[in-house]
Short mmCIF file of C-alpha atoms and ligand atoms in Angstrom, two decimals:
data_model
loop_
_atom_site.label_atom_id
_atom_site.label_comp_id
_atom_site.label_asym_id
_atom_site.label_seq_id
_atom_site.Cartn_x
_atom_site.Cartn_y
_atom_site.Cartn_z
CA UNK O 1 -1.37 7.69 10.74
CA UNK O 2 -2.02 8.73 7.32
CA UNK O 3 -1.87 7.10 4.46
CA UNK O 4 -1.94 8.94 0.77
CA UNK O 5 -2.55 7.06 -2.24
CA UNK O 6 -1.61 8.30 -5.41
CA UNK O 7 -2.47 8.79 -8.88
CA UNK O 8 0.70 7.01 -10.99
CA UNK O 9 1.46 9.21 -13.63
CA UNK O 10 3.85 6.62 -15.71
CA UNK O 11 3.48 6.54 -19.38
CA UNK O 12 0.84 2.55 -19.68
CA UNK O 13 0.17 2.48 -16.01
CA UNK O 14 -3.38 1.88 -15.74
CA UNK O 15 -3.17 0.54 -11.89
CA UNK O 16 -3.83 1.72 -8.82
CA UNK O 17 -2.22 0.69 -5.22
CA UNK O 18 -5.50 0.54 -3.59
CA UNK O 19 -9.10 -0.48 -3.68
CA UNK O 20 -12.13 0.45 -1.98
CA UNK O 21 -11.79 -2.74 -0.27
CA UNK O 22 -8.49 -2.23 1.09
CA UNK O 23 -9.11 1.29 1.78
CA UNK O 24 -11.73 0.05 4.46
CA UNK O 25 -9.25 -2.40 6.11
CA UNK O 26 -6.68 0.67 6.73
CA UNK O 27 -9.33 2.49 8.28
CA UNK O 28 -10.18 -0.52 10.39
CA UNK O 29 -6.47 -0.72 11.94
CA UNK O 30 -6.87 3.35 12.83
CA UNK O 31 -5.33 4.61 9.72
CA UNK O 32 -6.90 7.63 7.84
CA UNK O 33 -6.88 7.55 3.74
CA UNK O 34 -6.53 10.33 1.70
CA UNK O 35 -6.94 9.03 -2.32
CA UNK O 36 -5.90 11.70 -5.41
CA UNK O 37 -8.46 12.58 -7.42
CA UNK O 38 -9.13 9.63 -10.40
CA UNK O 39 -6.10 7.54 -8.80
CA UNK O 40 -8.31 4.39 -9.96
CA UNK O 41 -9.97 5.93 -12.67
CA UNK O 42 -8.19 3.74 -15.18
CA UNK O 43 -8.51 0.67 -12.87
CA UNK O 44 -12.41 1.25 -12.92
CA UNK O 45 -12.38 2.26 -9.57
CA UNK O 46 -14.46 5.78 -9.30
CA UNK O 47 -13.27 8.40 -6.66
CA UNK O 48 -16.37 7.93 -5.03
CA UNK O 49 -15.99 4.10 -4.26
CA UNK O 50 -12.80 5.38 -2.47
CA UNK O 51 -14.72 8.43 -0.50
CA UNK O 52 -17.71 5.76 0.06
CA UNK O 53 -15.04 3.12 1.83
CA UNK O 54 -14.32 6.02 3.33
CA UNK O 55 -11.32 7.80 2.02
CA UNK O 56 -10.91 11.94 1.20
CA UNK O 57 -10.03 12.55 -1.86
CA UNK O 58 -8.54 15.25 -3.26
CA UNK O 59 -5.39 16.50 -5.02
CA UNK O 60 -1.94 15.70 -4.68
CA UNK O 61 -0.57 18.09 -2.27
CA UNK O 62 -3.64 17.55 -0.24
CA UNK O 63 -3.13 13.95 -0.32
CA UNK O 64 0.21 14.14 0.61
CA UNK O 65 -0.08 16.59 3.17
CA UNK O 66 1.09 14.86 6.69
CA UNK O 67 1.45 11.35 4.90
CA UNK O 68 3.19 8.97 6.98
CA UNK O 69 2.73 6.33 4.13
CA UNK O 70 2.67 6.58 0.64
CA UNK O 71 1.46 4.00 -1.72
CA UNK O 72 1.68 3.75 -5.11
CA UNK O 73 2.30 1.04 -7.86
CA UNK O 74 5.67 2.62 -10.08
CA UNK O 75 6.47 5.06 -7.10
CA UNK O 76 6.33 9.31 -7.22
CA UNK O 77 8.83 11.79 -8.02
CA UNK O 78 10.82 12.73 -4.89
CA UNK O 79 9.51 16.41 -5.26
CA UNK O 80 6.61 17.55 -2.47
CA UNK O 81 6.80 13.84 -0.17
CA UNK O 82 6.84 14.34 3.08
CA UNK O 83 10.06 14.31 4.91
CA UNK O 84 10.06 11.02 6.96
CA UNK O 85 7.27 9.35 4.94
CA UNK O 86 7.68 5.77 3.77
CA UNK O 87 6.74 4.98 0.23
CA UNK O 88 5.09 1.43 -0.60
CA UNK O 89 5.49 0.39 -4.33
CA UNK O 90 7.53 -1.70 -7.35
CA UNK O 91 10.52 0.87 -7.71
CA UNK O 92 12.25 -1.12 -10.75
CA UNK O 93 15.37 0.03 -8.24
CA UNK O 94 17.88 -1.48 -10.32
CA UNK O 95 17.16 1.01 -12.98
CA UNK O 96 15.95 4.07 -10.78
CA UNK O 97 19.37 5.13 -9.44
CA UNK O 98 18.68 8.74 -9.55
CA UNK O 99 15.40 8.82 -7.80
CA UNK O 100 16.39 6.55 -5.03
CA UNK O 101 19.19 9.51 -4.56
CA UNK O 102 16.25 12.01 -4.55
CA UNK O 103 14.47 9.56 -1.90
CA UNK O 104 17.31 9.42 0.07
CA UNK O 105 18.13 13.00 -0.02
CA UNK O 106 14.47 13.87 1.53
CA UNK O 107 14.49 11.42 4.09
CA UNK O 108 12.30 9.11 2.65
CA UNK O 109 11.97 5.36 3.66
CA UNK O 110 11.61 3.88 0.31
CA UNK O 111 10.12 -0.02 0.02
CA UNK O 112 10.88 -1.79 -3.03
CA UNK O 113 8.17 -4.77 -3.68
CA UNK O 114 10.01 -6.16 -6.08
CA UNK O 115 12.38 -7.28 -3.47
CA UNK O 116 10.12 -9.33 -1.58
CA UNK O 117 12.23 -12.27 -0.24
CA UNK O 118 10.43 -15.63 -1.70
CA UNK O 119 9.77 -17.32 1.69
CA UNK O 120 6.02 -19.02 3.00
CA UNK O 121 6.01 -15.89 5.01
CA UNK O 122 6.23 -13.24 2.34
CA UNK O 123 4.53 -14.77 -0.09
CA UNK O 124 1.08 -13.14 -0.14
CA UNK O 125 3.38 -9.66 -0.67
CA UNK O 126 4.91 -10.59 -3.45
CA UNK O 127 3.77 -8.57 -6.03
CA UNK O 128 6.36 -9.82 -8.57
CA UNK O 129 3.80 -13.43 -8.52
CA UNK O 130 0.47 -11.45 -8.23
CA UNK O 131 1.28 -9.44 -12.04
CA UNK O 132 3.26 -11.88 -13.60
CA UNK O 133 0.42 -14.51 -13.36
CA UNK O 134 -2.26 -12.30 -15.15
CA UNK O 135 0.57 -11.25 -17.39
CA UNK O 136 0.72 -14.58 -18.16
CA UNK O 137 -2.98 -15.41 -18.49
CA UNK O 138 -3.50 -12.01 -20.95
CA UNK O 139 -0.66 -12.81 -23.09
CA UNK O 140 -2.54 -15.86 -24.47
CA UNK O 141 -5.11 -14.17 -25.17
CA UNK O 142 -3.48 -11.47 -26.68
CA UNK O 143 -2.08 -13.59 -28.72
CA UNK O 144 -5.75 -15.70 -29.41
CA UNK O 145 -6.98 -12.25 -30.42
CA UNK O 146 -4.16 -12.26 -33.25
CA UNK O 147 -3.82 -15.55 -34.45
CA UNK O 148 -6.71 -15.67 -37.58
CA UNK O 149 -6.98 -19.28 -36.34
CA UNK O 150 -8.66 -21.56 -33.67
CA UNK O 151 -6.97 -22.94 -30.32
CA UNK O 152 -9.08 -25.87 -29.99
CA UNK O 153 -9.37 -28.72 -32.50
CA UNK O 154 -12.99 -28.35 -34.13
CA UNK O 155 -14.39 -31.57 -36.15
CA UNK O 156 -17.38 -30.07 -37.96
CA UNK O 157 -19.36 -31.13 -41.26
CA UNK O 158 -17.21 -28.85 -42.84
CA UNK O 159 -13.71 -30.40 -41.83
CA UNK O 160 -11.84 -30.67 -38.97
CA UNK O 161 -9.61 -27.86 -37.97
CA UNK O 162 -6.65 -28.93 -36.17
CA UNK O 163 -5.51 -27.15 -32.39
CA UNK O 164 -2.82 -24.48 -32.38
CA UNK O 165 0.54 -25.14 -31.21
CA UNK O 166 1.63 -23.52 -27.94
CA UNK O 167 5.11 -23.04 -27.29
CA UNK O 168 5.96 -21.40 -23.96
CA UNK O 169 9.70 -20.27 -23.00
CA UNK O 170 10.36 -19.81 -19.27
CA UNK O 171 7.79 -21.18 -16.85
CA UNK O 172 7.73 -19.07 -13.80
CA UNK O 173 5.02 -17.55 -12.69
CA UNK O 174 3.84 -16.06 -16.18
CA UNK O 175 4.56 -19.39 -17.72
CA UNK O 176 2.85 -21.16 -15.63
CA UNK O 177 -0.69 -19.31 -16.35
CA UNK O 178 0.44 -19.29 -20.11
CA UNK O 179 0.28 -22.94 -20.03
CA UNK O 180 -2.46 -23.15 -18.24
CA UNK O 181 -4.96 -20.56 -19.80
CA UNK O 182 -3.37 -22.19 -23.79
CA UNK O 183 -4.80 -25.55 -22.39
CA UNK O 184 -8.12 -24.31 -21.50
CA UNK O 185 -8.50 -22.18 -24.59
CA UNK O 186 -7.92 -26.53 -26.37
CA UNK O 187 -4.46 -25.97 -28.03
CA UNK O 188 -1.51 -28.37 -27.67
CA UNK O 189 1.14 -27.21 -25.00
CA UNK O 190 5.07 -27.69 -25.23
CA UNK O 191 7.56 -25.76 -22.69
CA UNK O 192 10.78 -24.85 -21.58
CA UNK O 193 12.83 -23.66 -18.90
CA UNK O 194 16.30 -24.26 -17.57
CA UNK O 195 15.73 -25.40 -14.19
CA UNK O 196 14.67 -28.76 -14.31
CA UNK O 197 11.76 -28.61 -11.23
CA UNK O 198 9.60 -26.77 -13.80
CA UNK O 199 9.36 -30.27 -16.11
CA UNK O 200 6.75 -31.74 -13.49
CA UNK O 201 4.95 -28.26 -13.28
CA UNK O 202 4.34 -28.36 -17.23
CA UNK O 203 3.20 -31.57 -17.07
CA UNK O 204 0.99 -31.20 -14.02
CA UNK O 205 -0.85 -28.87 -16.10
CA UNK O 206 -1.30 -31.02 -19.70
CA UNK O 207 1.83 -29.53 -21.42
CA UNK O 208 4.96 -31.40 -22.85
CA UNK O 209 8.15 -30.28 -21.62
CA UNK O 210 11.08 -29.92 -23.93
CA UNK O 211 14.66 -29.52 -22.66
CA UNK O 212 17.92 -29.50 -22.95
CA UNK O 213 19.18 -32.02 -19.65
CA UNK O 214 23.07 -31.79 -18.82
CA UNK O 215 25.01 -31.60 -15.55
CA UNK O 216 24.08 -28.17 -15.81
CA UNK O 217 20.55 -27.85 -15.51
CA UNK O 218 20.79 -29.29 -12.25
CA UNK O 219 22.17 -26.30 -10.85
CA UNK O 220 20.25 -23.90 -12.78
CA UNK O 221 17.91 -22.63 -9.91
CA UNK O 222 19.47 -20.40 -7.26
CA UNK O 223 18.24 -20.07 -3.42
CA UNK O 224 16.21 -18.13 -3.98
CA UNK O 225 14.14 -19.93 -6.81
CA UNK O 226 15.52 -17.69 -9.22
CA UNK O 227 17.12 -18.74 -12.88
CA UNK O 228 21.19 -18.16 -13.32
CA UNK O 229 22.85 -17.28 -16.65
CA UNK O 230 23.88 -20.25 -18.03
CA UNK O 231 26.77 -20.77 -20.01
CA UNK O 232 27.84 -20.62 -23.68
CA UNK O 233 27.53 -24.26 -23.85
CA UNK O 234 24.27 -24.62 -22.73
CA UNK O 235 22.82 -21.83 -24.51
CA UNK O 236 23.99 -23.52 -27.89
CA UNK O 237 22.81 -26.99 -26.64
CA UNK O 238 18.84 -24.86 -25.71
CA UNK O 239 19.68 -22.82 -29.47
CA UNK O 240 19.64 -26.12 -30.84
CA UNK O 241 16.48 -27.26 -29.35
CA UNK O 242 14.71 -23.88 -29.78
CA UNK O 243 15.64 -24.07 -33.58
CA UNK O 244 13.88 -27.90 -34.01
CA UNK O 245 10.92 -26.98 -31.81
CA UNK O 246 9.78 -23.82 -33.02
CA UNK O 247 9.14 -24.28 -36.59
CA UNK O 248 6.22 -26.63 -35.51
CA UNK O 249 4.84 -23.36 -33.32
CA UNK O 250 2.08 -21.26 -34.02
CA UNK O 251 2.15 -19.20 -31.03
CA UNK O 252 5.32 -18.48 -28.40
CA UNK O 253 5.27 -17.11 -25.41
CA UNK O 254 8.47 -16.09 -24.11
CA UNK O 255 8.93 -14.76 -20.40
CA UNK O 256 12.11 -15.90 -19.52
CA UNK O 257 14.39 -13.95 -17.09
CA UNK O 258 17.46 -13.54 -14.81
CA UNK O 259 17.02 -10.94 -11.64
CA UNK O 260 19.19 -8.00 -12.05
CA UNK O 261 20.38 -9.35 -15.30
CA UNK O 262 19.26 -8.22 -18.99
CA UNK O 263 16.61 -11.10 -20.66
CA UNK O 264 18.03 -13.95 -22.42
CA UNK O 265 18.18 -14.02 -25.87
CA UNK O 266 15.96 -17.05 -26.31
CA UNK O 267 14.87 -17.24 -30.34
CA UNK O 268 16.74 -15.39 -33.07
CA UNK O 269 15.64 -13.37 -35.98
CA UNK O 270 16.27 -16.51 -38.06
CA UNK O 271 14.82 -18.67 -36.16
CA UNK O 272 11.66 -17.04 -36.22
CA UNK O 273 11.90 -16.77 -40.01
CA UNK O 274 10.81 -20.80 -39.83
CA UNK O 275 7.65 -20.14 -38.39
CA UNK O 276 4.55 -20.15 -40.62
CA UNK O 277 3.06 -17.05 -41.58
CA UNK O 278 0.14 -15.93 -39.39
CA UNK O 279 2.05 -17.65 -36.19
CA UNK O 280 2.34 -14.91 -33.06
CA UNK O 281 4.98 -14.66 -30.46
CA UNK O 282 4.60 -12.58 -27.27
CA UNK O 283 7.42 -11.34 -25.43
CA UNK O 284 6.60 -10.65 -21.98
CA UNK O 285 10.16 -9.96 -21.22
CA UNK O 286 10.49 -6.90 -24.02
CA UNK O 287 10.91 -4.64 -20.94
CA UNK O 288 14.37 -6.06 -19.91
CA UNK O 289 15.86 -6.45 -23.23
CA UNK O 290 13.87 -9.28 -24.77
CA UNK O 291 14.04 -12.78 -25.07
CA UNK O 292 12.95 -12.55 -28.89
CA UNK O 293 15.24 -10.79 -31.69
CA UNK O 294 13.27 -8.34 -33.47
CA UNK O 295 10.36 -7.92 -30.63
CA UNK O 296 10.11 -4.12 -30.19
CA UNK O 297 9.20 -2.65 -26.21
CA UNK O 298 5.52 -1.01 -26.95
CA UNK O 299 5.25 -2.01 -30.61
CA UNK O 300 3.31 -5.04 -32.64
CA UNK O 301 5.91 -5.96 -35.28
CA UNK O 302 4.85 -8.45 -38.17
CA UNK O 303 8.27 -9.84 -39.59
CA UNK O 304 8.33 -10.28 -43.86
CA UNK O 305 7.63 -13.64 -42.88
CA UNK O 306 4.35 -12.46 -41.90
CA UNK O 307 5.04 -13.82 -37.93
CA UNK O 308 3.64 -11.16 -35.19
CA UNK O 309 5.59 -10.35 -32.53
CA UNK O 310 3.82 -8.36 -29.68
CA UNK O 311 6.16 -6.52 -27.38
CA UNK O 312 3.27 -4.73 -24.55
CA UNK O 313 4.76 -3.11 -22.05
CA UNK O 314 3.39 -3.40 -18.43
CA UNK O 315 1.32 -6.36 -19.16
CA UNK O 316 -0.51 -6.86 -15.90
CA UNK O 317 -2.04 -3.12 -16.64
CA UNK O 318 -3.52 -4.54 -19.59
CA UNK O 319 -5.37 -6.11 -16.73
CA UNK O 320 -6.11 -2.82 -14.65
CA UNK O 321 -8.69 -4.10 -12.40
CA UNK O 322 -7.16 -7.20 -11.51
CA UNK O 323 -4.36 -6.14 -11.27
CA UNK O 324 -4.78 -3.37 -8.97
CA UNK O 325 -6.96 -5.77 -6.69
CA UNK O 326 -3.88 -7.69 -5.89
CA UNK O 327 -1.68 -5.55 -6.10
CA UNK O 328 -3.27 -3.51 -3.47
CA UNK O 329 -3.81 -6.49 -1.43
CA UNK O 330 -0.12 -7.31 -1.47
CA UNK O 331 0.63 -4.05 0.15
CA UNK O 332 -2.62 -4.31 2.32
CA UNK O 333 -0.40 -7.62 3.98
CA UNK O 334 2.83 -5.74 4.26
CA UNK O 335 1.18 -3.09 6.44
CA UNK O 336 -0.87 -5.29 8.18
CA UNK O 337 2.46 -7.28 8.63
CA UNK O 338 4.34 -4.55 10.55
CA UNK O 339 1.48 -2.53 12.22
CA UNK O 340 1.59 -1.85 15.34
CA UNK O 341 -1.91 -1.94 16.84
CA UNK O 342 -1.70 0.07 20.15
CA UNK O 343 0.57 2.76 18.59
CA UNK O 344 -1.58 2.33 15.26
CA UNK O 345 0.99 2.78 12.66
CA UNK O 346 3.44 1.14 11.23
CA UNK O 347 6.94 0.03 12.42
CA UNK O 348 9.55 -1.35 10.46
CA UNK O 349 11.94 -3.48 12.57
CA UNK O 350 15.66 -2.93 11.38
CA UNK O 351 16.54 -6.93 12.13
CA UNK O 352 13.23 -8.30 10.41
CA UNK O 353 13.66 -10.50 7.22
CA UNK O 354 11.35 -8.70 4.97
CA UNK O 355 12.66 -5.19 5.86
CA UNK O 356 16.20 -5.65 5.37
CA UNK O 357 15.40 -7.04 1.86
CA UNK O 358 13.20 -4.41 0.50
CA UNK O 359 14.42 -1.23 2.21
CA UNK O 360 16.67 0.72 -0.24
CA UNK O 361 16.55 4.62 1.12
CA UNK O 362 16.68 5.09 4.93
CA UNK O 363 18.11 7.44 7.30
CA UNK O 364 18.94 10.17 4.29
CA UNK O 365 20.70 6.78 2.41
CA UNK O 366 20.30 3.85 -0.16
CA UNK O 367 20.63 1.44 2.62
CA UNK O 368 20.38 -1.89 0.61
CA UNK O 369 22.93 -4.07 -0.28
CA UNK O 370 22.29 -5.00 -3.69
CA UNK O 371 22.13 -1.55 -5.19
CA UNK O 372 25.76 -0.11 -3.14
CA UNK O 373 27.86 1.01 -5.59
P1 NAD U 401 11.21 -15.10 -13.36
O1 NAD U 401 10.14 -14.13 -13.73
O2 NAD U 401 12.45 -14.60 -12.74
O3 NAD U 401 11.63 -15.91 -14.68
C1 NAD U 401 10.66 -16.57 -15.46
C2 NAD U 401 11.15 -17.96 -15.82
O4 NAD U 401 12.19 -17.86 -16.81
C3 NAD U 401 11.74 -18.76 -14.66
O5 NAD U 401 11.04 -19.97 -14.53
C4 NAD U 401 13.18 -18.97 -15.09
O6 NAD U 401 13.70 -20.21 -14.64
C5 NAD U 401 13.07 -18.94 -16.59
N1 NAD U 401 14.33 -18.72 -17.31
C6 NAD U 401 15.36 -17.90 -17.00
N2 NAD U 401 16.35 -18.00 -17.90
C7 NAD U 401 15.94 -18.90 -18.83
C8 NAD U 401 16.50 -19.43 -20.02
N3 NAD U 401 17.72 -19.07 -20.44
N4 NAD U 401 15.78 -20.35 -20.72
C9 NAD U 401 14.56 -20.75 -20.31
N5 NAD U 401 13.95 -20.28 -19.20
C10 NAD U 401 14.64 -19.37 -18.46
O7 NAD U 401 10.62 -16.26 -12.45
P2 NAD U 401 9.33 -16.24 -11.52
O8 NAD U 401 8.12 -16.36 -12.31
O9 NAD U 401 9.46 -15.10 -10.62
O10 NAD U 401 9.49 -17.60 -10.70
C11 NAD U 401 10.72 -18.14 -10.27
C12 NAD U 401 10.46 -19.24 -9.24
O11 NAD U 401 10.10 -18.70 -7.99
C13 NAD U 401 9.36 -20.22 -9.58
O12 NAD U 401 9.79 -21.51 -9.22
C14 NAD U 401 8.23 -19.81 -8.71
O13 NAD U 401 7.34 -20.87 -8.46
C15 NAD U 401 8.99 -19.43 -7.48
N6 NAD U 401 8.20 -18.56 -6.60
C16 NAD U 401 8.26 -18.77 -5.25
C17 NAD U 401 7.54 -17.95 -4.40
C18 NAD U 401 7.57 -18.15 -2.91
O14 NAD U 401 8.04 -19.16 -2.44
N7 NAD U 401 7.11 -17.20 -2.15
C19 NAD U 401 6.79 -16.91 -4.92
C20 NAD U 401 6.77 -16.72 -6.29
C21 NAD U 401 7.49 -17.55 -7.12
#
């Protein structure tokens, strides 16, 4: 069976799907690899690590040529895949309508990551954990790299220069590492998030937790782990706290969101106007609307109040190699998951737990659920 890895061609994608090391575990189950020339160029990853782990590499109708299995991190064009092929990467599928179509139309088997069920089982797949967590961990220090002041408290002959103020909205994954990596850097940690498990998280890791606690909140988290929108009465009740909490701030992190849903609005224009000058905000969840008025998808914006607001897009490829290391190991599981080892290659059992949830284009179709019109 052959498997093709591509070069992603998306506008800020720096990643690749696989490494040298992962390359050598395909080839240990039977598979052959066939890498596109500089696929993990920008992940620091030369073409010959790939052709010394023991890859070809070449260009992309080569690569493709006879590819059973196609990996890649933002997923191809439809035009020149193999008919039958399955394709392995984070499709964004609520938003990619019209490719999925194209998938669909040339018999491609289409696996969304992103829609990696959160069970024990599936959890070294999950690719949504593996990015937000450096995303988390580089917006800090993004934002470190901004602020023109300290993190930690310094007492020197010269004064004593007080810690920064870390304010973090929405502790998931990403929060979670935001807390943590503030901490270490020495400033004081505060955060928020609506579903009330988080409160022991945040202060598991040295940070205060601030929220707003009504009947509410204790229904907040769905099944699946997942936040719900909440209602207009609890967003005014969390406006309220937001607006007495973030004056104090000198740098937010904001990575709050809702699956399938747009990003809440967490902090408005106006509230942001009470920050000092020279405090930062990051808003890791620019991509899906924002949870910050006035953050801008690609752009550093400094308000008149002289507040930054950084709005990177595709923050775990501001972490290329890293990134692509897991990321390329989270695939290396799911194929490892369903290979067969006599047939070597890999079968994808209609009735198993994993493939009904991230299968959207089978059999000519958009086969999932969630995405039916
Ligand atoms: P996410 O990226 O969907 O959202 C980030 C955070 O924003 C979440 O904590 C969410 O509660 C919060 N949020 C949403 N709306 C908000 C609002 N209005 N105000 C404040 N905060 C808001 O979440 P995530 O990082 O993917 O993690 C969600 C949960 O899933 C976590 O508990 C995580 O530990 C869990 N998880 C489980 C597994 C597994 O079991 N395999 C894997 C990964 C994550």
């Amino acid at each position: 069976m052959k498997i093709a890895v591509l070069k992603d061609s998306a506008a800020h994608e720096k990643r690749v799907a696989a490494t040298p090391e992962t390359v050598r575990k395909f080839i240990a189950l039977g598979a052959s690899v066939a890498v596109e020339t500089r696929a993990g160029a920008d992940a620091n990853i030369a073409d010959q690590a790939f052709i010394d782990a023991g890859a070809s590499v070449g260009d992309r109708a080569a690569t493709l040529a006879d590819a059973k299995l196609i990996l890649s991190v933002q997923g191809p064009d439809a035009a020149g895949l193999p008919a039958g092929a399955v394709v392995v990467a984070s499709l964004n599928p609520f938003q990619s309508g019209e490719r999925l179509a194209a998938y669909a139309g040339g018999q491609i088997t289409a696996l969304a990551m992103e829609f990696m069920p959160r069970i024990t089982r599936a959890q070294s797949m999950d690719i949504l954990s593996s990015q937000a967590n450096l995303a988390g961990y580089k917006s800090v220090i993004d934002a470190a790299e901004r602020y023109g002041r300290a993190f930690p408290m310094m007492m020197t002959a010269a004064g004593t220069i007080s810690a920064a103020r870390v304010f973090v909205m929405g502790v998931g994954v990403a929060g979670l590492q935001a807390i943590a990596t503030a901490k270490r850097l020495g400033a004081v940690v505060s955060a928020t998030d609506v579903r009330l498990a988080t409160k022991e998280q945040i202060m598991s890791l040295g940070g205060k937790p601030v929220f707003v606690e009504d009947e509410e909140t204790k229904a907040a988290e769905t099944s699946g782990g997942y936040a719900r929108e909440m209602s207009d009465a609890y967003k005014a009740k969390q406006a309220a706290l937001v607006s007495e909490t973030i004056a104090k701030q000198d740098i937010v992190i904001t990575t709050a969101l809702i699956p399938g849903r747009p990003a809440p609005r967490l902090v408005t224009a106006a509230q942001v106007a009470t920050m000092k000058p020279g405090s930062v905000i990051v808003d890791l969840a620019v991509e899906q609307g924002g949870n910050v008025e006035g953050s801008v998808a690609g752009e550093t914006v400094v308000t008149e109040g002289g507040v930054t607001i950084i709005g990177h897009i595709n923050y775990p490829s501001r972490l290329a190699t890293d990134a692509s290391a897991l990321f390329a190991r989270n695939l290396l599981t799911l194929v490892t998951t369903f290979w067969d080892k006599e047939a070597k290659m890999l079968v994808l059992p209609d009735d198993d737990e994993i493939v009904k949830a991230i299968r959207v284009t089978h059999g000519g179709a958009i086969v999932h659920p969630g995405l039916q019109a």
